[in-house]
Tab-separated table of C-alpha atoms and ligand atoms in Angstrom:
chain	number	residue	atom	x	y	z
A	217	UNK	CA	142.701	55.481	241.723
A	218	UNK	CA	140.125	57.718	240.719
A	219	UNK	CA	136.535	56.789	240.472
A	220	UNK	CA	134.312	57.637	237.165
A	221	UNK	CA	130.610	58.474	239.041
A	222	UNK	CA	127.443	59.154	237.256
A	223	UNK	CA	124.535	60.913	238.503
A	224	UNK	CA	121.609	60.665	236.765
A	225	UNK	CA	118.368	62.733	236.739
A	226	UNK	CA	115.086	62.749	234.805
A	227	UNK	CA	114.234	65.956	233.093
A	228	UNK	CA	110.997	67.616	234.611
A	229	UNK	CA	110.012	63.578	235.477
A	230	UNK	CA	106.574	63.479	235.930
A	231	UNK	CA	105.679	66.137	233.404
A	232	UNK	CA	107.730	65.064	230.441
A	233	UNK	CA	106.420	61.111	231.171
A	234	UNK	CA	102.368	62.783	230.396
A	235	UNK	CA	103.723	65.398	227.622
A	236	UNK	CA	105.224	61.654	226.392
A	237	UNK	CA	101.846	59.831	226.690
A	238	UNK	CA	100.112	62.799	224.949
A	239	UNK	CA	102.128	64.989	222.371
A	240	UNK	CA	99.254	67.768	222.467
A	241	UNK	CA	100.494	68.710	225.714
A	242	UNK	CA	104.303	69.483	224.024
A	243	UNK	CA	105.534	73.330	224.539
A	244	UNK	CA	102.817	74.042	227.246
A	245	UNK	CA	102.808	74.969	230.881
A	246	UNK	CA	101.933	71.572	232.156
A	247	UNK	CA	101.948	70.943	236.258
A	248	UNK	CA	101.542	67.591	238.389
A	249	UNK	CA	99.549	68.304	241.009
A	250	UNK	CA	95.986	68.927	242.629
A	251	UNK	CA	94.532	72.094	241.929
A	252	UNK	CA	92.659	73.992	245.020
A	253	UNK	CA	93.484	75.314	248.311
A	254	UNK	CA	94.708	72.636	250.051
A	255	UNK	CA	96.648	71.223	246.915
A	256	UNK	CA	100.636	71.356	246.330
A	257	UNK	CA	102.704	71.180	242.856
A	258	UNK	CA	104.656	67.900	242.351
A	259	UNK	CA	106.589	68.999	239.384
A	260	UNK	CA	105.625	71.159	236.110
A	261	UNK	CA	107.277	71.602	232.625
A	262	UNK	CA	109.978	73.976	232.027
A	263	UNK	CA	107.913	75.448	229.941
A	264	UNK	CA	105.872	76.521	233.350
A	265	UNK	CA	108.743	77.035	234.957
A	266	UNK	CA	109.404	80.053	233.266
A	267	UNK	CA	106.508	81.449	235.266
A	268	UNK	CA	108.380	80.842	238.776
A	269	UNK	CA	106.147	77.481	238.908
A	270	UNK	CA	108.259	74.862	241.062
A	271	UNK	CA	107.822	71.700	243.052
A	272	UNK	CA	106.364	72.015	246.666
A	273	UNK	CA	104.753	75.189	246.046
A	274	UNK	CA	100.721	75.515	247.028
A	275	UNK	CA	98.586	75.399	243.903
A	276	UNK	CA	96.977	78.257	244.601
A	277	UNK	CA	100.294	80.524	244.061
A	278	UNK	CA	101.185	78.353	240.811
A	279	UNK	CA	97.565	78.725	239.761
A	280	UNK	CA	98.310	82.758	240.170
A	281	UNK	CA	101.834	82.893	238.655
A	282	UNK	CA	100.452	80.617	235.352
A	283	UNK	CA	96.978	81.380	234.645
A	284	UNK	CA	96.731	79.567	231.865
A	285	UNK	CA	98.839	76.149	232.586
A	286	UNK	CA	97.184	73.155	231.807
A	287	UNK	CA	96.739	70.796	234.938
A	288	UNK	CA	97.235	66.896	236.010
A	289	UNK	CA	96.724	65.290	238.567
A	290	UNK	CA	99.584	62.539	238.004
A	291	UNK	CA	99.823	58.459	237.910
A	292	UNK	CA	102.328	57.425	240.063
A	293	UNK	CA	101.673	53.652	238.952
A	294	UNK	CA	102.385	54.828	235.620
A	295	UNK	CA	105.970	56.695	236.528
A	296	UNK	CA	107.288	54.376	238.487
A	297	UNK	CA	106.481	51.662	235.804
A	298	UNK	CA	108.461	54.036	233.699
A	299	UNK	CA	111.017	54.469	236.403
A	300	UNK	CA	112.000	50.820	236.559
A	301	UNK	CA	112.807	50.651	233.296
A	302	UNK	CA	114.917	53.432	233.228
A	303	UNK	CA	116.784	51.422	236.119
A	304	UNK	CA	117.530	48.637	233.741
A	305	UNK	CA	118.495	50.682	231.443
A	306	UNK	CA	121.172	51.920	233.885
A	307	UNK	CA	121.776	48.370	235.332
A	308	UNK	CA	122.943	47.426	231.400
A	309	UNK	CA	125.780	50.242	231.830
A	310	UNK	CA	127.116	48.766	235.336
A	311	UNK	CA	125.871	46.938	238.180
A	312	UNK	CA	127.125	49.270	240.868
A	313	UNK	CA	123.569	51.362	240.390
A	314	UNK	CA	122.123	53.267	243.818
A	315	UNK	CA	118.681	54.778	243.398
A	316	UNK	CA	118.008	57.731	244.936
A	317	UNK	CA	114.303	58.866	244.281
A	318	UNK	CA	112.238	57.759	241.552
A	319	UNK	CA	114.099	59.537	238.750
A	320	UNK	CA	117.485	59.916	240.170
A	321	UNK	CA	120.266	57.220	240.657
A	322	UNK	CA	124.051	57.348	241.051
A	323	UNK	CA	126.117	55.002	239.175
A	324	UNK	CA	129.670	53.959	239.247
A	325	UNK	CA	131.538	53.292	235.787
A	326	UNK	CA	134.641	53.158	237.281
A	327	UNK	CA	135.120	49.470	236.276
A	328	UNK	CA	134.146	50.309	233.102
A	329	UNK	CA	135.326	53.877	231.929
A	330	UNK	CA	139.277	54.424	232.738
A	331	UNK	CA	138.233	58.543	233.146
A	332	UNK	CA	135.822	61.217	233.491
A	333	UNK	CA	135.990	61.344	229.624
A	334	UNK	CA	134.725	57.762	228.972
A	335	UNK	CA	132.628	58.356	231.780
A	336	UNK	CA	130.689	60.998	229.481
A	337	UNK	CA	131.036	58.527	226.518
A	338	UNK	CA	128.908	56.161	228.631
A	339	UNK	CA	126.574	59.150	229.744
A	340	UNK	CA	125.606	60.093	226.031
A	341	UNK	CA	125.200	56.318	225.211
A	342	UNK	CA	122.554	56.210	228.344
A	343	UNK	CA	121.030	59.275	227.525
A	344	UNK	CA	120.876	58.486	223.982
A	345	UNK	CA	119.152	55.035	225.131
A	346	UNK	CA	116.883	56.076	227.373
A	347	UNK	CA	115.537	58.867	224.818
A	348	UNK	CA	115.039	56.274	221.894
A	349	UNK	CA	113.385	53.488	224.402
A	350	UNK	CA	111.252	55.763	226.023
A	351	UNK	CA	111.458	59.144	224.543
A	352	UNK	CA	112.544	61.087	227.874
A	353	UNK	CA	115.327	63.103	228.415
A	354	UNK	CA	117.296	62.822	231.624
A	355	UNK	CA	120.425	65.293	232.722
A	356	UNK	CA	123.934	63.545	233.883
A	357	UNK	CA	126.818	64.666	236.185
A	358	UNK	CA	130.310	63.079	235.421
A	359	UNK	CA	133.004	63.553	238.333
A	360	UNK	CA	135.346	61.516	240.250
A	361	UNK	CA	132.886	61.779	243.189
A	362	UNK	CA	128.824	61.325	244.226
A	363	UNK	CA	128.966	65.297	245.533
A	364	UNK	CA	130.141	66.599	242.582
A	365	UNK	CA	128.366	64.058	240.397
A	366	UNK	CA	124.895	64.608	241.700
A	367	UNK	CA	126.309	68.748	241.179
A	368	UNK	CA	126.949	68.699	238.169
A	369	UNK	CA	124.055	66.490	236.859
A	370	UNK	CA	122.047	70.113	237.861
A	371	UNK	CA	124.066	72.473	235.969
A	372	UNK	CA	123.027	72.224	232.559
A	373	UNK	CA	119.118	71.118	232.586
A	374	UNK	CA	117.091	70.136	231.109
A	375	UNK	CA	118.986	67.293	228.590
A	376	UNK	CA	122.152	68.337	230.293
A	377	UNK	CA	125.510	66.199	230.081
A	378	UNK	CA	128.002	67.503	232.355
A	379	UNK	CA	132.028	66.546	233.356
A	380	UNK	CA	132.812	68.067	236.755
A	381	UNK	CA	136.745	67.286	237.111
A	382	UNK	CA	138.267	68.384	240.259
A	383	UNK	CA	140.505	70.799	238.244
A	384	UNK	CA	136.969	72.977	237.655
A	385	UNK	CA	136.144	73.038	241.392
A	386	UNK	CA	137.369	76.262	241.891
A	387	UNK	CA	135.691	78.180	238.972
A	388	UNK	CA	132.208	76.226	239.713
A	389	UNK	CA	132.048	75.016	243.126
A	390	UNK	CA	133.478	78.163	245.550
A	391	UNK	CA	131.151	80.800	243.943
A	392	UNK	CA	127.927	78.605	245.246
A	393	UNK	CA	126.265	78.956	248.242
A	394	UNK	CA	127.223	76.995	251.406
A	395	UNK	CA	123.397	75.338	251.150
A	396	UNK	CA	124.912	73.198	248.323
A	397	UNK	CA	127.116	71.670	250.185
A	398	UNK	CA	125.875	67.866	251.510
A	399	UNK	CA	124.499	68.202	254.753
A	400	UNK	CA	123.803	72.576	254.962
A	401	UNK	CA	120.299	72.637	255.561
A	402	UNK	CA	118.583	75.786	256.564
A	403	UNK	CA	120.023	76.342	260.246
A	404	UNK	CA	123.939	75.129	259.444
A	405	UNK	CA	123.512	77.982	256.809
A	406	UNK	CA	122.495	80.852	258.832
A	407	UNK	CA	124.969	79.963	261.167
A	408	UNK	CA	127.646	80.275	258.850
A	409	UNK	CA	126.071	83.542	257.197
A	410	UNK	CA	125.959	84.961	260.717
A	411	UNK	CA	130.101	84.499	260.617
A	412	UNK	CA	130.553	86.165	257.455
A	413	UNK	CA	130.616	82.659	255.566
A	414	UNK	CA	128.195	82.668	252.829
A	415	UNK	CA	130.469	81.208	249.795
A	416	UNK	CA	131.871	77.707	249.759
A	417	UNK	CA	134.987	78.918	248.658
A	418	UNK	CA	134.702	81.525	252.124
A	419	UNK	CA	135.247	77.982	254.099
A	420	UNK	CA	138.208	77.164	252.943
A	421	UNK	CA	139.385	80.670	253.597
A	422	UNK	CA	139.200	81.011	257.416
A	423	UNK	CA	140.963	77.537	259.119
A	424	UNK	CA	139.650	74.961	259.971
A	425	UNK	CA	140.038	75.398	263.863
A	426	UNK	CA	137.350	78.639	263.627
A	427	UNK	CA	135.208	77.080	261.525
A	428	UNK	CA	135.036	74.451	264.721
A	429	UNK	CA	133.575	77.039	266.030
A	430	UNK	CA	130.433	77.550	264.417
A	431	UNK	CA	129.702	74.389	263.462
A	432	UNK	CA	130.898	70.848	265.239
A	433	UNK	CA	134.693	70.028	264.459
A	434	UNK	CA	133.389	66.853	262.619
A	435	UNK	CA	130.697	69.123	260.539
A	436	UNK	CA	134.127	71.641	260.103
A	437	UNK	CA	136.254	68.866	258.679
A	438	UNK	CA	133.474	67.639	256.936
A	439	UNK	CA	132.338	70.782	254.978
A	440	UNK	CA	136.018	71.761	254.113
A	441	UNK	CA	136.680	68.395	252.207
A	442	UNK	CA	133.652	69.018	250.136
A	443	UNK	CA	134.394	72.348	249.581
A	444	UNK	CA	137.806	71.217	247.989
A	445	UNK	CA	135.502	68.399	245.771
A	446	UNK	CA	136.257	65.709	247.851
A	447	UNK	CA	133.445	62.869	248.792
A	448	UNK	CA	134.601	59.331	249.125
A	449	UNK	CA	131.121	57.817	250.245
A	450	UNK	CA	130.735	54.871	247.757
A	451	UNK	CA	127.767	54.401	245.368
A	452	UNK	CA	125.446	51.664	247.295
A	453	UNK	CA	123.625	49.086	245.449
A	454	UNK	CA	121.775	48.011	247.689
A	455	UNK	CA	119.806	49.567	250.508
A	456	UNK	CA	120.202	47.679	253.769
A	457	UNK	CA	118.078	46.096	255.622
A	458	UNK	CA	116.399	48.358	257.780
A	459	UNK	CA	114.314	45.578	259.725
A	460	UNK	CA	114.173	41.810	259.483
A	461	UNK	CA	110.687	40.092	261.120
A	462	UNK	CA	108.873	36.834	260.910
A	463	UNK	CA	105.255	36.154	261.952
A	464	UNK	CA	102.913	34.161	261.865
A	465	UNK	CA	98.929	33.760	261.445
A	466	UNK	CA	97.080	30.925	263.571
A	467	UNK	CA	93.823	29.696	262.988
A	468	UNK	CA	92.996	28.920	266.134
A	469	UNK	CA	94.077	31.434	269.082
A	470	UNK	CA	96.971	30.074	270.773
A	471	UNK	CA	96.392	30.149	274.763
A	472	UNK	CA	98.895	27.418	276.094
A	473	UNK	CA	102.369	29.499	277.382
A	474	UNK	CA	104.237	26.395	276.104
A	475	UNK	CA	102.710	26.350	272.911
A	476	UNK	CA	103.293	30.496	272.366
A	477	UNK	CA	106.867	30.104	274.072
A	478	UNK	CA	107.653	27.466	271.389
A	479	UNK	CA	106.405	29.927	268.681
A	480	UNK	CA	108.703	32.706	269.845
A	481	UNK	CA	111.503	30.255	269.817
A	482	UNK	CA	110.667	29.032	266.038
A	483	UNK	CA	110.137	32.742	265.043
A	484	UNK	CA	113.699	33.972	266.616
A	485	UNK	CA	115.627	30.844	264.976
A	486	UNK	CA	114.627	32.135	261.548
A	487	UNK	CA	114.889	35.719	262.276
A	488	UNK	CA	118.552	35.087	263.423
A	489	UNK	CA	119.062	32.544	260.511
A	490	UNK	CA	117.898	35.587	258.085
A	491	UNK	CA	120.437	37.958	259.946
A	492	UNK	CA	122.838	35.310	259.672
A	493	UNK	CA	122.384	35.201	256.121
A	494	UNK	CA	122.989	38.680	255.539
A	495	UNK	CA	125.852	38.770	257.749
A	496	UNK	CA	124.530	41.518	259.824
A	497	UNK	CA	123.709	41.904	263.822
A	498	UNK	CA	120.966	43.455	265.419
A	499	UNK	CA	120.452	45.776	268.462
A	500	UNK	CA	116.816	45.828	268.907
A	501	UNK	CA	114.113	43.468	269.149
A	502	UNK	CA	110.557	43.689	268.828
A	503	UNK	CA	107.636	41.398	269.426
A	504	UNK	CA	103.869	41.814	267.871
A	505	UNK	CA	100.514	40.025	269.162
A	506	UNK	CA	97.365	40.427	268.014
A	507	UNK	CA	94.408	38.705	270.145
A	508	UNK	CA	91.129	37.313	268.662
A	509	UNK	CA	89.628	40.433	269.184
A	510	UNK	CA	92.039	42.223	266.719
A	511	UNK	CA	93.983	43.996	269.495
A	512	UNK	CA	97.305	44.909	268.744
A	513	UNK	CA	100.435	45.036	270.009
A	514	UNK	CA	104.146	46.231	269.315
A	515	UNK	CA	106.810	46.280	271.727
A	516	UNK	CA	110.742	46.937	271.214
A	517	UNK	CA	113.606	46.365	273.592
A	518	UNK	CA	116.751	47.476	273.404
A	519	UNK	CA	119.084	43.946	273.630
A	520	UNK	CA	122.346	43.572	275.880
A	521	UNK	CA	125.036	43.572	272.832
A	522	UNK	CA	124.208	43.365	269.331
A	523	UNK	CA	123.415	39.732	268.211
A	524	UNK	CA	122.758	37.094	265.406
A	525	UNK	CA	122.101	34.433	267.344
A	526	UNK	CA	118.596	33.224	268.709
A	527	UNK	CA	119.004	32.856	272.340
A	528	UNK	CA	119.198	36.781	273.244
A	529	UNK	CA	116.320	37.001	270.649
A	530	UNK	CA	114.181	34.395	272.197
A	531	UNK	CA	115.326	36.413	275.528
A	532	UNK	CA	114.161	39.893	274.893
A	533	UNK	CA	111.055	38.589	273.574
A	534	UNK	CA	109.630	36.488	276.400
A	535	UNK	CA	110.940	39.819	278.637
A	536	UNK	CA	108.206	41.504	276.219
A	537	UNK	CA	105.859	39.486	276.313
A	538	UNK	CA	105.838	38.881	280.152
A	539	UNK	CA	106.284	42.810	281.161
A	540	UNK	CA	104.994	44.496	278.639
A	541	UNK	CA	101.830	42.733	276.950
A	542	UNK	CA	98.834	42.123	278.873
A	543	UNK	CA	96.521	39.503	277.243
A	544	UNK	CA	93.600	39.992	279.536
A	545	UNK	CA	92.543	35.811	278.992
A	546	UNK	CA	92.499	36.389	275.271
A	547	UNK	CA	94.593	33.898	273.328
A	548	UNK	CA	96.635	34.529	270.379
A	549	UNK	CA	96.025	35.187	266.898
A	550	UNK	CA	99.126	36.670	265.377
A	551	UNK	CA	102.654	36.399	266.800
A	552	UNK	CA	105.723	37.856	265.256
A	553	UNK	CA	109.101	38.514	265.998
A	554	UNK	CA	111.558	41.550	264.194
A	555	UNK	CA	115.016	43.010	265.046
A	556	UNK	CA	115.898	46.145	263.925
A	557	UNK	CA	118.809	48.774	264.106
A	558	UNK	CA	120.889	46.706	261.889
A	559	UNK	CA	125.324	46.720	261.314
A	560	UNK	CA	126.957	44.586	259.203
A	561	UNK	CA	128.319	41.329	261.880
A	562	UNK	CA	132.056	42.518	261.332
A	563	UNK	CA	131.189	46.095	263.469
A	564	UNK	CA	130.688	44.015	266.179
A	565	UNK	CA	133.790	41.313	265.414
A	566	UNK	CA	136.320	43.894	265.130
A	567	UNK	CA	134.895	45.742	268.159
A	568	UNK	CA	133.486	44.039	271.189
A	569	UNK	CA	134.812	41.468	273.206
A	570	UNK	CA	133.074	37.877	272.593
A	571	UNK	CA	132.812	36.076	275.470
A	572	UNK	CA	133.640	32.339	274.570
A	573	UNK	CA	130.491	31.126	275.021
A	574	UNK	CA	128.720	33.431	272.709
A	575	UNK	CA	131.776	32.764	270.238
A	576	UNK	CA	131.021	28.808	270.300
A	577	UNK	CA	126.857	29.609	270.137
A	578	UNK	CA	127.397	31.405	267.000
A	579	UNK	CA	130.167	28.697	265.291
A	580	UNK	CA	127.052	25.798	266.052
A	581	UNK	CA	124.766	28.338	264.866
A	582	UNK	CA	126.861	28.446	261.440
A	583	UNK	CA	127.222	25.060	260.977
A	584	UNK	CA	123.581	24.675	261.628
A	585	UNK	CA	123.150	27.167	258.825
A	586	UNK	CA	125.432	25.360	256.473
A	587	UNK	CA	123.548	21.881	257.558
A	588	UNK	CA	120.514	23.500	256.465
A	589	UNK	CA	121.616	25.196	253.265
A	590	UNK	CA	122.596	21.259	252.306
A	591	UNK	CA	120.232	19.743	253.278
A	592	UNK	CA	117.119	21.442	253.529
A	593	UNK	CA	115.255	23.104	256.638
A	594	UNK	CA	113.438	19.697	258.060
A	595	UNK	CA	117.169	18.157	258.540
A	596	UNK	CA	118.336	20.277	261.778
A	597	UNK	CA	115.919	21.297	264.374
A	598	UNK	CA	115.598	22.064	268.377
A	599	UNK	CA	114.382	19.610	270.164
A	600	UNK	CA	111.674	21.606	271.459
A	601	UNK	CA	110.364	22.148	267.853
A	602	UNK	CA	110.127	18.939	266.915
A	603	UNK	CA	106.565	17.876	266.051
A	604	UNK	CA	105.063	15.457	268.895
A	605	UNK	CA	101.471	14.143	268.773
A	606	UNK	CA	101.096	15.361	272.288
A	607	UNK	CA	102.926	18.074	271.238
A	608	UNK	CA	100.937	19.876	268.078
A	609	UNK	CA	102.571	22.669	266.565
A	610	UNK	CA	99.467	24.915	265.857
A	611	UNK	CA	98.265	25.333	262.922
A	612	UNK	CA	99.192	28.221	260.965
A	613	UNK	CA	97.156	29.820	258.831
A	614	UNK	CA	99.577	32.454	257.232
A	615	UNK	CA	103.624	33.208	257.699
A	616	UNK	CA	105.152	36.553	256.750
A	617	UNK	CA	108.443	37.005	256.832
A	618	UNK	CA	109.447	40.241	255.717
A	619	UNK	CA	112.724	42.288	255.126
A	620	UNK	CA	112.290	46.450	254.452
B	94	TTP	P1	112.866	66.091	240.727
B	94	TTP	O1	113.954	65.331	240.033
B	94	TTP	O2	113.244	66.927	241.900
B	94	TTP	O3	112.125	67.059	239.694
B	94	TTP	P2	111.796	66.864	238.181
B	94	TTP	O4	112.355	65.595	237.633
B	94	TTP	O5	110.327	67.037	237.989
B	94	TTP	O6	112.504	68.113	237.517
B	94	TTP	P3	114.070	68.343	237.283
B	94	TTP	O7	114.204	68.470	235.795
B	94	TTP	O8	114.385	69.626	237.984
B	94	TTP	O9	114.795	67.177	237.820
B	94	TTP	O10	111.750	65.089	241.207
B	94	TTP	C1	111.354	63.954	240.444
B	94	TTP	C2	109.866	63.747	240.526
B	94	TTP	O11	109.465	63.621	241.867
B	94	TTP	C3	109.078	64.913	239.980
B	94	TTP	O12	108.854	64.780	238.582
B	94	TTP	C4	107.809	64.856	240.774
B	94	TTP	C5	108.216	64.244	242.092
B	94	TTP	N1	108.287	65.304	243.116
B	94	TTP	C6	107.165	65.560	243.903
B	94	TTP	O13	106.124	64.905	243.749
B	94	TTP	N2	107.223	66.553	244.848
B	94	TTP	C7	108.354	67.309	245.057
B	94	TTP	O14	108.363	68.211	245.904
B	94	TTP	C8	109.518	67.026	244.248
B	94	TTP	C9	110.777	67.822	244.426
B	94	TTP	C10	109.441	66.011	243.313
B	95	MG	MG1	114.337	65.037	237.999
């Protein structure tokens, strides 16, 4: 079946949003940016891009090239305020939305538009929206891919609406560049140059087995299926999980080993409940500890096999905290717990061998979940964290779980 994808980009973002807020500012050189030596250009108006003004460059060369622009120094509270509407705007035409930057998303309408042509009915209708709501105009790419989406949202700017069919590869993808393929920076590029491959359409023309041989096979295979227009990564709604982490506050320094041990132990049952949650495994763990004097510590260990389940976590932290953290007598203020280097749990189902024991650790560890989700957190707990009067759980003073 072939996918309808959107990519969507705000015209000149930064600069149209303060020509918006003041009209006065409409048909001039306008750049984002701090003026001076050490000072860089975040965007400008076309209108100062007519002067060879563009993004990135020191403000001292745009200050030479346009004399006479007039200059801002931006509000990023203000553009991103901006920017999340323009996300619900987008979130209206389909759910299946993946930001990219602040002013740039990819969408996929394929549930909704049967082809690329109602995919550019849909693109006017957002465009159209987003310039009545907030008076912007943004540029859209409509192909059956995210490569040739995100291409073709660049080819007409500013206020741009264009269809990018596979059938039109040839005429407007081979005579580019090889930089705009996905993935040629700088070095791939002069690499290919140096073979005589400076054209997209000049990959496709030698085989694929000497290509192999000035980049990686995988690059090779890689950079001839976008040169034919063809991209099958999906559009992403979500951006995993980089790191999941728990800690905690105390206010009074924890010094008995029981008493910390039992904290790590609380702080890798929820971490691994979280991962559990999300249905994803981790490979790395990490443990922080701050003293009473504000010292502070991070420390990350790599763990056996990737994991959801609390007893490797509880494992690679005590290892931590043993070997690699040295107290000197202070007791503890802050203790938290993180995993990181994240894959969804079925990676690890479909590949690695469970040994039973793990398999029947992570089945109780379920049905402790489910328990839980019925009946509330108090309902199932380790023995060991059950409160005791001779037994305190300290005191906390502030918890902070966090997923980024
Ligand atoms: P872009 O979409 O790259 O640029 P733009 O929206 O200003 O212009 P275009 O019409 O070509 O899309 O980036 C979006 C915003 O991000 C831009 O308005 C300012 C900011 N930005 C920087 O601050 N520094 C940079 O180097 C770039 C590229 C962008
Ligand atoms: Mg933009």
């Amino acid at each position: 079946m072939q996918r309808v994808i959107l990519h969507l980009d705000m015209d000149a973002f930064y600069a149209a949003v303060e020509v918006r807020e003041d009209p006065s500012l409409t048909g001039k050189p306008l750049i984002i940016g701090h003026r001076g030596r050490r000072g860089v250009v975040s965007t400008c108006s076309y209108e100062a891009r007519k002067f060879g003004v563009r993004s990135a460059m020191p403000s001292v060369t745009a200050e030479r090239l346009c004399p006479d622009a007039v200059w801002l120094s931006g509000r990023m509270g203000l553009y991103s305020e901006v920017s999340k509407r323009i996300r619900a705007i987008m979130r209206d035409a389909t759910p299946v939305v993946e930001p990219i930057s602040i002013d740039e998303a990819f969408l996929d309408m394929t549930g909704q538009s049967h082809d690329l042509r109602e995919g550019a009915a849909a693109a006017r209708q957002l465009k159209q929206r987003i310039k009545r709501e907030e008076q912007l105009t943004a540029s859209v790419g409509v192909a059956p891919n995210k490569f040739l989406a995100k291409l073709a949202s660049d080819m007409d700017k500013p206020d741009g609406l264009t269809l990018l069919p596979l059938t039109a590869v040839p005429v407007k993808l081979w005579p580019l560049p090889v930089e705009r393929l996905w993935g040629v920076g700088p070095k791939t590029a002069e690499r290919l140059r140096g073979a005589g491959l400076s054209t997209v359409k000049s990959l496709l023309d030698v085989d694929e087995r000497s290509l192999a041989q000035v980049v990686s096979p995988s690059m090779a295979a890689h950079l001839r299926a976008l040169a034919r227009g063809e991209d099958d990564r999906p559009v992403c709604t979500e951006r995993e999980a980089k790191s999941i982490s728990e800690e905690r506050t105390y206010g009074e320094d924890l010094t008995d080993p029981d008493v910390i041990d039992r904290a790590l132990l609380a702080r890798a049952e929820g971490v691994a409940r979280a991962l559990r949650k999300q249905k994803l495994i981790a490979t790395t763990v990490h443990i922080k500890v701050r003293t009473g004097d504000f010292t502070t510590w991070t420390r990350a260990l790599k763990l056996p096999a990737p994991t959801a389940l609390p007893e490797p976590l509880l494992e690679g932290a005590r290892t931590l905290f043993r070997e690699r953290i040295d107290l000197g007598g202070k007791g503890v203020r802050l203790l938290g717990l993180g995993v990181s280097g994240l894959a969804p749990e079925t990676s690890a189902q479909a590949t690695l061998f469970v040994p039973a024991e793990e398999e029947a650790a992570r089945r109780r560890a379920q049905v402790t979940d489910l328990i839980r989700e019925k009946l509330g957190d108090q309902a199932i707990t380790r023995a060991r964290l059950v409160k005791k009067k001779d037994r305190p759980e300290p005191e906390e003073a502030s918890s902070l779980p966090s997923v980024d």
